Structures are given as C-alpha cells and as structure tokens.
Amino acid sequence: MIAEAALNPDTVVKVRLRRQQLRTPLAATPGDVVRNLLAVQSQEFPYARWTLAQRTPRATAADVEQAVADGTILRTHILRPTWHFVHRDDLGWLMGLSADRLHQGNKGMYRQTGIDPAAAARSGEILAETVAGGAHKTREELAEVLGQAGFPSKGLGFIYHLMHAEISKILVSGSPVRSAAGALKQTYALFEERVPDSVPGPLTGDQREKALGQLTLRYFRSRGPATVKDCAAWSGLTMRDIKLGIQAAHILSPGALATVRHDGLDFHLAAEEAEVVSNDSAQAEGSSPRVDLIQCYDEYVMGYSQSRHYLGGTAPFFPEDNGPMHVVLLDGRLAGWWRHGFSAGACELDVRMNRPASTAEQKALEAEAARYGRFLGMETKLV
C-alpha cells in the first residue's frame, strides 16, 4: 500500500542527513560508511577521504587511507562511470551488474582510441601480469609498461586501456603510495587478488535480479526518500531495472522498504522512516545551526537528480567566479563553497558563504573547521 504524504522539505532533509550518516547514528568505521552507501563518488581522493571520515565519530585521513591500502575499501570506475569507493564485499557483484553498460557507454571512446577486442585482451594480459602477486603499480609505472609493449602511454588511449581493464575485472585499486613531494598516489592491483571469489562475467537471470534487489534496497535505505529516477541516474541503470530491483528487494528483505506518494511521485525509503515522513515528525536538530563542509561530489548531493531540489541547489553545486568547488551545508541546505590549501604545515580553509554568516553560524563553521583539522591531524584555520 502506498501512503499519500505532503513531504515537508525540512523533514526530507533531516531524514536524508540521518540515513546518509551525516547525523547520528554514525558509522563505526570508514568501511561501514561504504557498506551503508554502497558506492561513494571519489574522483578527488583527498576530499573523498573526508566524505567517509565525517560519517564516523573519530576517523582520520590515515584511517581511510589504511582501509584503502588493506583493500577493505576499493576505488575504481563503476556505475556512471566515475571513480567510486566500494567495499570489497560488494565490488564483484556490483561490477557484474554494471560492467556491460559501462563498456557500452565507452564504445565511442574505444573506437576513437583504437581499443578493439584484440587490443583490449592483449593490454589486459600485460597489465594483469605486471601487477600479479601483489606487485601494485602506479599509473606512471603502468604507462611505461604499456608503452614498451606498443600501446599508448599517455592521453586518452592510455586512460581508456586502464578503464577497460578495471571494468573487465582485471585491475582495481592497490595500496596508495606517497610521491617524493608527499602527495598520495593511487596504485593498481590485480582484481582477483583484491576481490577473491568474484563471479566472472556479467550477471544474468536470477543472479542479476538479486543484484538489482540488493542495489535498490541499499540505495533507498541509505538515501530515501528518493524516486526511481533518482536511483536510475545515480546507478547508471535504466528505470526499468530499478523498478525490477524494487520488486526483488521486497522479496529479499520483506518490509524493509516503504513508499509514499507526493505530488504524483512515488518516493521510496527505509520502512522505519515512513511514519516520520508521513507525519512530518522528524526529530528536531535543536536551535543551534549546523555547518557541514562536504565535497562537491558527496553522495548527499550526487545521490539525487529528480528530487535534488530539496537540497536547495544543483549537483554538482558549481561556484561563482571560479571560486572553490566544494560545498558548505547550513542545516542540510547548500549555502556556499570551500576548499583547503596547505601552508607552513597548516591547513587553510577558504570558505565563501552565499550570505554573511550570523554569529551562531560562524561558531558552527569554526567548529566544523576544527573537526576537519582533527581529521587531517594538523592545525586548521579559516582564511
């Protein structure tokens, strides 16, 4: 049964903040954050570390880096596609669900860069041999290996050979290393060594249906209330797939999801939140304002398309006048931009609000800056 509900925007925001673990109850570890959200956009690795840490009570940048290093969290191209963090327990089936669509979406670039089946198979063999046995390699090291074998070592040709190998379950992220200048650099590892017992090839039949059920269940329980179109845009799958997934989710976990209807749209969400949304009884945060500094690709922003307007802006939330790109939330609504910089061993936060902050809002911003400093393990100041 679908309940009619007048979705109060404040209630939607509060429920989404809670389900995404930007509010209590928080996750115990960065790995648990990824388990809850299933996939977390992560193309800007330094900021993406914060996405995971700020959803835990006290995780640091080093804690996130360690989880990536030991393979609990993996970083690869999946879903739309772009870089995502995924838990190692989920990457095999998730790639089996989405790989065909990723390859299909890349067909034009494969043709443009000369990546036919024979070339992809040969470069895949070379890459697999290079990283086998735990011999994780940086992008530059793989470029040299492919170049020596007659393949592109730079530009789009090189990029798409690597991406083809990722989507084909040959490569995945390895243990990050630091450059001589101290910058953190991703390495690549052999997929089968980091994700053992993964089902080869695309999922079909009952396996695919169960995977669709798992994806929709995890998406709507962590991001709801949200629509089928929201989930389709986030996952890169079709709306038909998402509708099939909802049916499968009800079989996999009866009673876990609920649906409310508002303005002719069906919003799916965790069943325990349905009464909160329908009765507009989300627990108040209190009278003090709350500021969150989130990356512009945070799932709180990028997890929605059709119902993105509840956040008060677009996604990504692009800045004005070539300013900082990352997003300031004020009580869960988009309110400005920020970025970090480093000077003399300290972190400097460039924060630009849409309007002047009140005294209480400024205190909330300073508290969030201090939290970011604890995450980095260094002095942090607003500039």
Short mmCIF file of N, CA and C in Angstrom, two decimals, residues 206-293:
data_model
loop_
_atom_site.label_atom_id
_atom_site.label_comp_id
_atom_site.label_asym_id
_atom_site.label_seq_id
_atom_site.Cartn_x
_atom_site.Cartn_y
_atom_site.Cartn_z
N ASP A 206 18.61 -15.06 -12.45
CA ASP A 206 18.30 -14.85 -11.03
C ASP A 206 19.40 -14.05 -10.34
N GLN A 207 20.67 -14.28 -10.73
CA GLN A 207 21.77 -13.54 -10.10
C GLN A 207 21.63 -12.05 -10.35
N ARG A 208 21.28 -11.69 -11.56
CA ARG A 208 21.12 -10.26 -11.88
C ARG A 208 19.92 -9.68 -11.14
N GLU A 209 18.84 -10.43 -11.07
CA GLU A 209 17.64 -9.93 -10.37
C GLU A 209 17.94 -9.69 -8.90
N LYS A 210 18.66 -10.61 -8.27
CA LYS A 210 19.02 -10.44 -6.86
C LYS A 210 19.95 -9.25 -6.67
N ALA A 211 20.88 -9.06 -7.62
CA ALA A 211 21.79 -7.91 -7.53
C ALA A 211 21.03 -6.60 -7.67
N LEU A 212 20.05 -6.55 -8.56
CA LEU A 212 19.22 -5.36 -8.69
C LEU A 212 18.46 -5.11 -7.39
N GLY A 213 17.97 -6.17 -6.77
CA GLY A 213 17.27 -6.02 -5.49
C GLY A 213 18.19 -5.49 -4.41
N GLN A 214 19.42 -5.99 -4.38
CA GLN A 214 20.38 -5.53 -3.39
C GLN A 214 20.74 -4.07 -3.60
N LEU A 215 20.94 -3.68 -4.85
CA LEU A 215 21.30 -2.29 -5.15
C LEU A 215 20.17 -1.33 -4.75
N THR A 216 18.95 -1.64 -5.15
CA THR A 216 17.85 -0.72 -4.83
C THR A 216 17.58 -0.69 -3.33
N LEU A 217 17.69 -1.83 -2.68
CA LEU A 217 17.49 -1.88 -1.24
C LEU A 217 18.49 -0.99 -0.52
N ARG A 218 19.76 -1.10 -0.90
CA ARG A 218 20.81 -0.33 -0.24
C ARG A 218 20.68 1.16 -0.59
N TYR A 219 20.32 1.46 -1.83
CA TYR A 219 20.18 2.86 -2.23
C TYR A 219 19.05 3.54 -1.46
N PHE A 220 17.86 2.97 -1.48
CA PHE A 220 16.72 3.65 -0.88
C PHE A 220 16.79 3.66 0.65
N ARG A 221 17.42 2.64 1.25
CA ARG A 221 17.54 2.66 2.71
C ARG A 221 18.57 3.68 3.17
N SER A 222 19.55 4.00 2.33
CA SER A 222 20.57 4.97 2.73
C SER A 222 20.28 6.38 2.23
N ARG A 223 19.47 6.53 1.20
CA ARG A 223 19.27 7.84 0.60
C ARG A 223 17.82 8.29 0.55
N GLY A 224 16.88 7.40 0.85
CA GLY A 224 15.49 7.76 0.77
C GLY A 224 15.09 8.83 1.80
N PRO A 225 14.01 9.56 1.53
CA PRO A 225 13.08 9.35 0.42
C PRO A 225 13.67 9.82 -0.92
N ALA A 226 13.53 8.95 -1.91
CA ALA A 226 14.05 9.23 -3.25
C ALA A 226 13.19 8.49 -4.27
N THR A 227 13.31 8.89 -5.52
CA THR A 227 12.47 8.33 -6.57
C THR A 227 13.23 7.30 -7.42
N VAL A 228 12.49 6.57 -8.22
CA VAL A 228 13.10 5.63 -9.17
C VAL A 228 14.07 6.35 -10.10
N LYS A 229 13.68 7.54 -10.56
CA LYS A 229 14.54 8.30 -11.46
C LYS A 229 15.83 8.73 -10.74
N ASP A 230 15.74 9.10 -9.47
CA ASP A 230 16.93 9.41 -8.69
C ASP A 230 17.90 8.23 -8.70
N CYS A 231 17.37 7.04 -8.40
CA CYS A 231 18.21 5.85 -8.31
C CYS A 231 18.79 5.47 -9.66
N ALA A 232 18.00 5.61 -10.72
CA ALA A 232 18.50 5.28 -12.06
C ALA A 232 19.65 6.20 -12.45
N ALA A 233 19.50 7.49 -12.18
CA ALA A 233 20.57 8.44 -12.52
C ALA A 233 21.83 8.16 -11.71
N TRP A 234 21.66 7.82 -10.43
CA TRP A 234 22.80 7.53 -9.56
C TRP A 234 23.53 6.26 -9.99
N SER A 235 22.78 5.24 -10.35
CA SER A 235 23.36 3.92 -10.62
C SER A 235 23.82 3.74 -12.06
N GLY A 236 23.31 4.57 -12.97
CA GLY A 236 23.60 4.36 -14.39
C GLY A 236 22.76 3.27 -15.01
N LEU A 237 21.82 2.71 -14.26
CA LEU A 237 20.94 1.68 -14.78
C LEU A 237 19.66 2.31 -15.32
N THR A 238 18.83 1.50 -15.95
CA THR A 238 17.59 2.02 -16.50
C THR A 238 16.51 2.09 -15.42
N MET A 239 15.49 2.90 -15.67
CA MET A 239 14.37 2.97 -14.74
C MET A 239 13.65 1.62 -14.67
N ARG A 240 13.63 0.89 -15.78
CA ARG A 240 13.03 -0.45 -15.76
C ARG A 240 13.80 -1.35 -14.81
N ASP A 241 15.13 -1.28 -14.86
CA ASP A 241 15.95 -2.08 -13.95
C ASP A 241 15.64 -1.74 -12.49
N ILE A 242 15.52 -0.44 -12.20
CA ILE A 242 15.28 -0.03 -10.82
C ILE A 242 13.91 -0.52 -10.35
N LYS A 243 12.92 -0.46 -11.21
CA LYS A 243 11.59 -0.96 -10.83
C LYS A 243 11.63 -2.46 -10.58
N LEU A 244 12.38 -3.20 -11.41
CA LEU A 244 12.56 -4.63 -11.17
C LEU A 244 13.30 -4.86 -9.84
N GLY A 245 14.27 -4.00 -9.58
CA GLY A 245 15.03 -4.10 -8.35
C GLY A 245 14.17 -3.89 -7.12
N ILE A 246 13.24 -2.95 -7.19
CA ILE A 246 12.34 -2.71 -6.05
C ILE A 246 11.49 -3.95 -5.78
N GLN A 247 10.99 -4.58 -6.84
CA GLN A 247 10.22 -5.81 -6.66
C GLN A 247 11.08 -6.89 -6.01
N ALA A 248 12.34 -7.02 -6.48
CA ALA A 248 13.24 -8.02 -5.93
C ALA A 248 13.60 -7.70 -4.48
N ALA A 249 13.73 -6.41 -4.16
CA ALA A 249 14.07 -6.01 -2.80
C ALA A 249 12.99 -6.42 -1.81
N HIS A 250 11.74 -6.32 -2.23
CA HIS A 250 10.64 -6.72 -1.35
C HIS A 250 10.67 -8.22 -1.06
N ILE A 251 11.22 -8.99 -2.00
CA ILE A 251 11.35 -10.44 -1.79
C ILE A 251 12.57 -10.74 -0.93
N LEU A 252 13.69 -10.04 -1.22
CA LEU A 252 14.92 -10.26 -0.47
C LEU A 252 14.79 -9.86 0.99
N SER A 253 14.12 -8.74 1.23
CA SER A 253 14.01 -8.21 2.59
C SER A 253 12.60 -7.66 2.81
N PRO A 254 11.64 -8.54 3.05
CA PRO A 254 10.24 -8.09 3.19
C PRO A 254 10.09 -7.05 4.29
N GLY A 255 9.39 -5.97 3.96
CA GLY A 255 9.11 -4.94 4.94
C GLY A 255 10.22 -3.94 5.15
N ALA A 256 11.33 -4.07 4.41
CA ALA A 256 12.46 -3.16 4.62
C ALA A 256 12.26 -1.81 3.96
N LEU A 257 11.48 -1.78 2.86
CA LEU A 257 11.23 -0.53 2.14
C LEU A 257 9.75 -0.15 2.23
N ALA A 258 9.51 1.14 2.19
CA ALA A 258 8.15 1.66 2.12
C ALA A 258 8.09 2.70 1.00
N THR A 259 6.88 3.05 0.61
CA THR A 259 6.68 4.03 -0.46
C THR A 259 5.65 5.05 -0.01
N VAL A 260 5.95 6.33 -0.23
CA VAL A 260 4.96 7.39 -0.01
C VAL A 260 4.82 8.17 -1.31
N ARG A 261 3.64 8.70 -1.54
CA ARG A 261 3.37 9.44 -2.78
C ARG A 261 3.19 10.91 -2.46
N HIS A 262 3.86 11.74 -3.25
CA HIS A 262 3.77 13.19 -3.06
C HIS A 262 3.80 13.86 -4.43
N ASP A 263 2.81 14.72 -4.70
CA ASP A 263 2.72 15.43 -5.97
C ASP A 263 2.82 14.49 -7.16
N GLY A 264 2.19 13.32 -7.04
CA GLY A 264 2.15 12.37 -8.14
C GLY A 264 3.40 11.54 -8.30
N LEU A 265 4.40 11.70 -7.42
CA LEU A 265 5.64 10.92 -7.50
C LEU A 265 5.71 9.95 -6.33
N ASP A 266 6.22 8.76 -6.61
CA ASP A 266 6.45 7.78 -5.55
C ASP A 266 7.87 7.94 -5.01
N PHE A 267 7.97 8.09 -3.69
CA PHE A 267 9.25 8.19 -3.00
C PHE A 267 9.44 6.92 -2.17
N HIS A 268 10.57 6.26 -2.37
CA HIS A 268 10.88 5.02 -1.66
C HIS A 268 11.89 5.33 -0.57
N LEU A 269 11.78 4.62 0.55
CA LEU A 269 12.64 4.91 1.70
C LEU A 269 12.62 3.74 2.66
N ALA A 270 13.52 3.80 3.66
CA ALA A 270 13.52 2.79 4.71
C ALA A 270 12.17 2.78 5.40
N ALA A 271 11.62 1.60 5.63
CA ALA A 271 10.27 1.49 6.18
C ALA A 271 10.13 2.22 7.51
N GLU A 272 11.20 2.19 8.33
CA GLU A 272 11.08 2.81 9.65
C GLU A 272 11.01 4.33 9.58
N GLU A 273 11.29 4.91 8.41
CA GLU A 273 11.20 6.36 8.25
C GLU A 273 9.86 6.80 7.66
N ALA A 274 9.05 5.87 7.22
CA ALA A 274 7.81 6.24 6.51
C ALA A 274 6.87 7.03 7.40
N GLU A 275 6.72 6.61 8.65
CA GLU A 275 5.82 7.33 9.54
C GLU A 275 6.36 8.72 9.85
N VAL A 276 7.68 8.82 10.00
CA VAL A 276 8.30 10.12 10.24
C VAL A 276 7.98 11.08 9.11
N VAL A 277 8.16 10.61 7.88
CA VAL A 277 7.90 11.45 6.71
C VAL A 277 6.43 11.78 6.58
N SER A 278 5.57 10.77 6.74
CA SER A 278 4.13 10.98 6.55
C SER A 278 3.54 11.91 7.59
N ASN A 279 4.08 11.84 8.82
CA ASN A 279 3.54 12.66 9.90
C ASN A 279 4.32 13.94 10.14
N ASP A 280 5.35 14.13 9.29
CA ASP A 280 6.18 15.33 9.44
C ASP A 280 6.71 15.45 10.86
N SER A 281 7.24 14.33 11.38
CA SER A 281 7.66 14.33 12.78
C SER A 281 9.14 14.04 12.94
N ALA A 282 9.96 14.46 11.94
CA ALA A 282 11.40 14.25 12.08
C ALA A 282 11.91 14.97 13.32
N GLN A 283 12.80 14.31 14.04
CA GLN A 283 13.31 14.89 15.28
C GLN A 283 14.06 16.18 14.99
N ALA A 284 13.76 17.21 15.72
CA ALA A 284 14.42 18.50 15.53
C ALA A 284 15.89 18.41 15.90
N GLU A 285 16.74 19.14 15.15
CA GLU A 285 18.16 19.15 15.44
C GLU A 285 18.49 20.05 16.62
N GLY A 286 17.60 20.92 16.99
CA GLY A 286 17.89 21.89 18.04
C GLY A 286 17.96 23.28 17.44
N SER A 287 18.11 24.27 18.31
CA SER A 287 18.06 25.65 17.84
C SER A 287 19.37 26.13 17.25
N SER A 288 20.49 25.47 17.57
CA SER A 288 21.80 25.92 17.07
C SER A 288 21.98 25.49 15.62
N PRO A 289 22.53 26.35 14.78
CA PRO A 289 22.76 25.96 13.39
C PRO A 289 23.87 24.92 13.30
N ARG A 290 23.88 24.15 12.23
CA ARG A 290 24.90 23.14 11.99
C ARG A 290 25.49 23.37 10.60
N VAL A 291 26.80 23.45 10.53
CA VAL A 291 27.51 23.60 9.26
C VAL A 291 28.25 22.30 8.96
N ASP A 292 28.13 21.83 7.72
CA ASP A 292 28.91 20.69 7.24
C ASP A 292 29.70 21.13 6.02
N LEU A 293 30.98 20.83 6.00
CA LEU A 293 31.80 21.02 4.82
C LEU A 293 31.87 19.67 4.11
#
